[in-house]
Amino acid sequence: MSSIAEKVVAGDIRTVARLIRDIDDGMPEVREVLKELYPHTGNAYIIGITGSPGVGKSTLVDQMVGHLRQRDKTVGVLAVDPTSPFSGGAILGDRVRMQRHSMDPGVFIRSLATRGHFGGLTQSTRSAIDVLDAMGKDYVLVETVGVGQDEVDVVRSAHTTVIVVIPGMGDDIQAIKAGILEVGDIFLINKSDREGADKTVSDLRLMIEMDQKKYEEGGWKPPILKVEAVFDKGIDEFLEAVDQHAAYLAKTEGGLDFRGNRNKVREELREMVKARLLEEALDRLTKSGEFDRAVELIVEKKIDPYTACEDLVLPVSKQ
Amino acid sequence: MPLTFNDKIFDDIQKGKERWEKELRKAFAARPERLPRFITVSDREIDRLYTPADVRNQQYMQDLGFPGEYPFTRGVQPSMYRGRLWTMRMFAGLGTAEDTNKRFHLLVKQGQTGLSTAFDMPTLMGYDTDSPKARGECGKCGVAIDTLQDMEDLFAGLPIDKITTSMTINPPASVIWAMYIAMAEKRGIDRRIIGGTIQNDMLKEFIAQKTFMCPPVPSVRIITDTVEFGAKEVPKWNTISISGYHIREAGSTAVQELAFTLADGIAYTEAAIERGLNVDDFAPRFSFFFNSHLDFFEEVAKFRAARRMWAKIMKERFKAKEPRSWWLRFHTQTAGCSLTAQQPYNNVVRTAIEALAAVMGGTQSLHTNSLDEVLAIPTEEAATIALRTQQIISEESGVANTIDPLGGSYFVEALTDRMEEEAFGIIDKIDDMGGMLAAIEKNYPQQEIADAAYRYQKQIDEKERTVVGVNKYVTEEDIPVEILEIDEALESLQMEKTRRIKNERDNARVRACLERVGDACSGGKNVMEDVIEAVKAHATLQEVCDVYRKVFGEYRDPGIY
Amino acid sequence: MKQQKRRVRVMVAKPGLDGHDRGARIIARAYRDAGFEVVYTGLHQTPEEIVEAAIQEDVDMIGLSSLAGAHNYLFPAVVQLLRERGADDIVVCGGGIIPEDDVEKLKAAGVKAVFTPGTPLDQIVKWVEENVSPRS
Ligand code: B12
Ligand SMILES: Nc1nc2c(ncn2[C@@H]2O[C@H](COP(=O)(O)OP(=O)(O)OP(=O)(O)O)[C@@H](O)[C@H]2O)c(=O)[nH]1
Ligand SMILES: [Mg+2]
């Protein structure tokens, strides 16, 4: 094993931090390290936390870390914040809510910026999870950016996907129905200290139960729980629900092993292949100068963009 | 004044103005106005001319009235500065209690008429000097107070039965106040006689100043304990100084300062009423604290609007019957954030303009910043010039000869109305959110202030806003000024003093007292008597605050940027 | 894994009990608007907490902001801890109310630059661009 992989497995914080940076920055060298780390992955339990901006995801993660630590579990956190489309910069603000754990050697927190990636996560998140997994964290918590409806990439990477909503989001709940309801394993009504929590619970229940058929076939019926993250209320019950979901998963194909479940493997591999193909093909076309030549031809009105595209893609895809 | 005009005249004036502006525009075609936008410090656009038409809706008796009469636009006291000048109250505190005591004696000797105490960071945050969190901070930003002994040393030889004392302290306000009361009683002075102010305004801490300890709800609970205790036991004490100063210094606009401060006042009033207190029993003990920034007219208008708004809020919203409950009495400090490190002597001029605005706005007391504001806490010389600035304004300039001298200025009256309207708009918004506590939880005021602060900074950077000596009229050579340095060795001396007291006191008694404070906290009994007993037994500031932290939990910075 | 340009990652930190955060938050925004990724710690951080967070976040620079006079203890403590953790490749700069004499002391202790009031934001950003290179 390379010394980097060895240090990661030994839990060396600096090495882990720098490796995640290299992954994030798209350095090709990391591929070899990730291959070496692969045999050491598959042990962490991964929880994805998603929901609209400001619903309390970071506060919740902070409390989850506290409770998991009380259970003597080690925890890794990946918190994603949006990159400004104007400047390309980002203020990574999730960490502030979790900063009290920074001196705890059993906790590793890393902020990531979307860098133009859609879906609520970063391009690098899946691999970063593997790194935290390989370093031996019992749990990896992934906080997505405050997302709208269909940005739920996190489902693909998490054992349990938690959807956080707040009371009084009446219309919003209507809005989230399609995309999110299907992927939520647990629904949390955070800020239940506010008015309308019970109403939100019953609204949600109604919508979930419309999906009756799924449960009749022995599917997982997502629990709807009230929590008050900022006051540390309801977190234990919530973590119990996570345990139950884990127990349910253990009985499905592949169990808790992502890479033992055909559907999940198929999806992950498809994403990886897509990204890699795109990258390599574009790279080649750019290096050979074909790409720029095509641009010139279009500008000089010698060719239309549709034909130009075909001329570029067909030879590549035939190989 | 407006009353003498009828509608026809207003219309004529309006038409006249339009005609005049058309003429002007021709002139501008040849030579345009100096700036694309004429803006205030708060980024408000100002018209080139104000006329009676701009205040056509103002009714003199209803909207302005007479000083000392509702709605107090022109002043809270009938005689204002012709009766008594404002209190010149310079904020001071440095090093140990003994060091600050020396500074207090000096200020009194120089004609200062009230004391104002600045505490150091550990004290402000509820830590003793020997806490690991306090390393490197002792005495740097004010005086270090750990125990009752420090409080006694701080006021040694000062006539606390005659002079009033203001103490800028927030999360540990109940403890510091208890120490002050205990100190007075040890000297044989009745608690019903002593007068002064504790800042004790936690809402603006979450919004702006950021010395916090417990979460908002229990913080307001402790404050309400002090309000209740004051109303019953210490009747001459101002138990809260509802502060806009910090809000403004954190970067807000003038209207935001006005709105957020009064919204805080509304929240405290509601809490005390909920406690079962009668509004007229406590409201007269609320005082206010505002900033005076460089935009002279905007500041004067702000002070006038604040008085009228609070009178309306108390009378109409809370149905207070006592005229004293309607009074908005306020302390003012000139704007520290308007001062510059470059060419520091310019700061004397800036401060003079700001102080003048505070006086024209009818302040009850005033702190003027020193020319070395941006460098360190003030030297004696610098603080003296700042005090002299007030004395020159009050006794040489003649501005205190008549009451509300800018009342009736079309511009100032129009601005006063406009700012009131906008501030009430913000207060409505906060009411809709469920009040200030809920708004703070949503980080609403914090975010608004952060945005305003960034905008202001960008305007300076882009030279849309001039700061003399910083982005215009810059000089290369450094103008040397003396800087006050706080000796790093104080820390160990102070630690030693506190340690000695901890060793010598009756520790079993301290433990019992602290337990009672804890019971009061969790049981809902007013904490004040138990805290007074605890500090009399030489419990330290942090020991009492640790009880608060344990029972109520700790608040952490949400980091709104 | 698309090869991206390395982004500059910085941390803006508030050490000690100091609550003056107007400047720090403005600096954080200015860095963001310059295209950096900025981790803001929030207030009331110990030097230990800052250093640990900086390592986990793999930032290229820590910017410390202090206006309450405890910089002579807090800034060198951060530099020292970075050394102890073998992370002294992370550049430390700072700003706030720092008397001129102290600026020299802090630089001698390993703080690379100190920015005092009145410094334009673009100068502060430019310094990072010229003195902090994203790790290669
Ligand atoms: C605004 C202000 C406040 C506000 C703060 C609001 C807030 N949330 O920030 C309020 C009113 C609440 C306040 C309170 C206090 N204050 Co004050 N305050 C100021 C003031 C007037 C301006 C500071 C400011 O925000 N300037 C505007 C910003 C944009 O500038 P800046 O922070 O300096 O940042 C610039 C540079 O310094 C640099 N920079 C700063 N940080 C960083 C970081 C990095 C990484 C970089 C690259 C650059 C950089 O870049 C910026 C742009 O040029 C200063 C005096 C002054 N004029 O500087 C006193 C001052 C800092 N305060 C002081 C004191 C004593 C206090 C109190 C302790 C008073 C007391 N005893 O009660 C309290 C404590 C509050 C607390 N919680 O810590 C003293 C500190 C003395 C000292 N260091 O020796 C000062 C110097 C005033 C004085 N002369 O007495 N204060
Ligand atoms: N009243 C109440 N407020 C809460 C609760 N949980 C979190 N908050 C507050 O909600 C605000 C937002 O919390 P965050 O944890 O930053 O929310 P987030 O979903 O991570 O936000 P983004 O990452 O910006 O999308 C903060 O002010 C929290 O204190 C709760 O249970 N009750
Ligand atoms: Mg978050």
PDB file of C-alpha atoms in Angstrom, chain A residues 1 3-12 15-16 36-37 40 131 133-136:
ATOM      1  CA  MET A   1       0.000   0.000   0.000  1.00  0.00           C
ATOM      2  CA  SER A   3       2.091   5.563   2.346  1.00  0.00           C
ATOM      3  CA  ILE A   4      -0.885   7.845   1.787  1.00  0.00           C
ATOM      4  CA  ALA A   5      -3.341   4.954   1.888  1.00  0.00           C
ATOM      5  CA  GLU A   6      -1.587   3.530   4.917  1.00  0.00           C
ATOM      6  CA  LYS A   7      -1.862   6.805   6.775  1.00  0.00           C
ATOM      7  CA  VAL A   8      -5.516   7.136   5.883  1.00  0.00           C
ATOM      8  CA  VAL A   9      -6.276   3.692   7.205  1.00  0.00           C
ATOM      9  CA  ALA A  10      -4.324   4.558  10.336  1.00  0.00           C
ATOM     10  CA  GLY A  11      -6.610   7.559  10.757  1.00  0.00           C
ATOM     11  CA  ASP A  12      -4.050  10.297  10.172  1.00  0.00           C
ATOM     12  CA  THR A  15      -3.455  12.937   5.326  1.00  0.00           C
ATOM     13  CA  VAL A  16      -7.189  12.404   5.164  1.00  0.00           C
ATOM     14  CA  GLU A  36      -5.989   0.909  -2.459  1.00  0.00           C
ATOM     15  CA  LEU A  37      -8.488   2.192   0.057  1.00  0.00           C
ATOM     16  CA  HIS A  40     -11.014  -0.846   3.721  1.00  0.00           C
ATOM     17  CA  VAL A 131     -12.019   8.034   2.514  1.00  0.00           C
ATOM     18  CA  ASP A 133     -15.059   5.113   5.745  1.00  0.00           C
ATOM     19  CA  ALA A 134     -11.556   3.808   5.162  1.00  0.00           C
ATOM     20  CA  MET A 135     -10.145   5.930   7.957  1.00  0.00           C
ATOM     21  CA  GLY A 136     -12.435   3.976  10.245  1.00  0.00           C
TER      22      GLY A 136
END
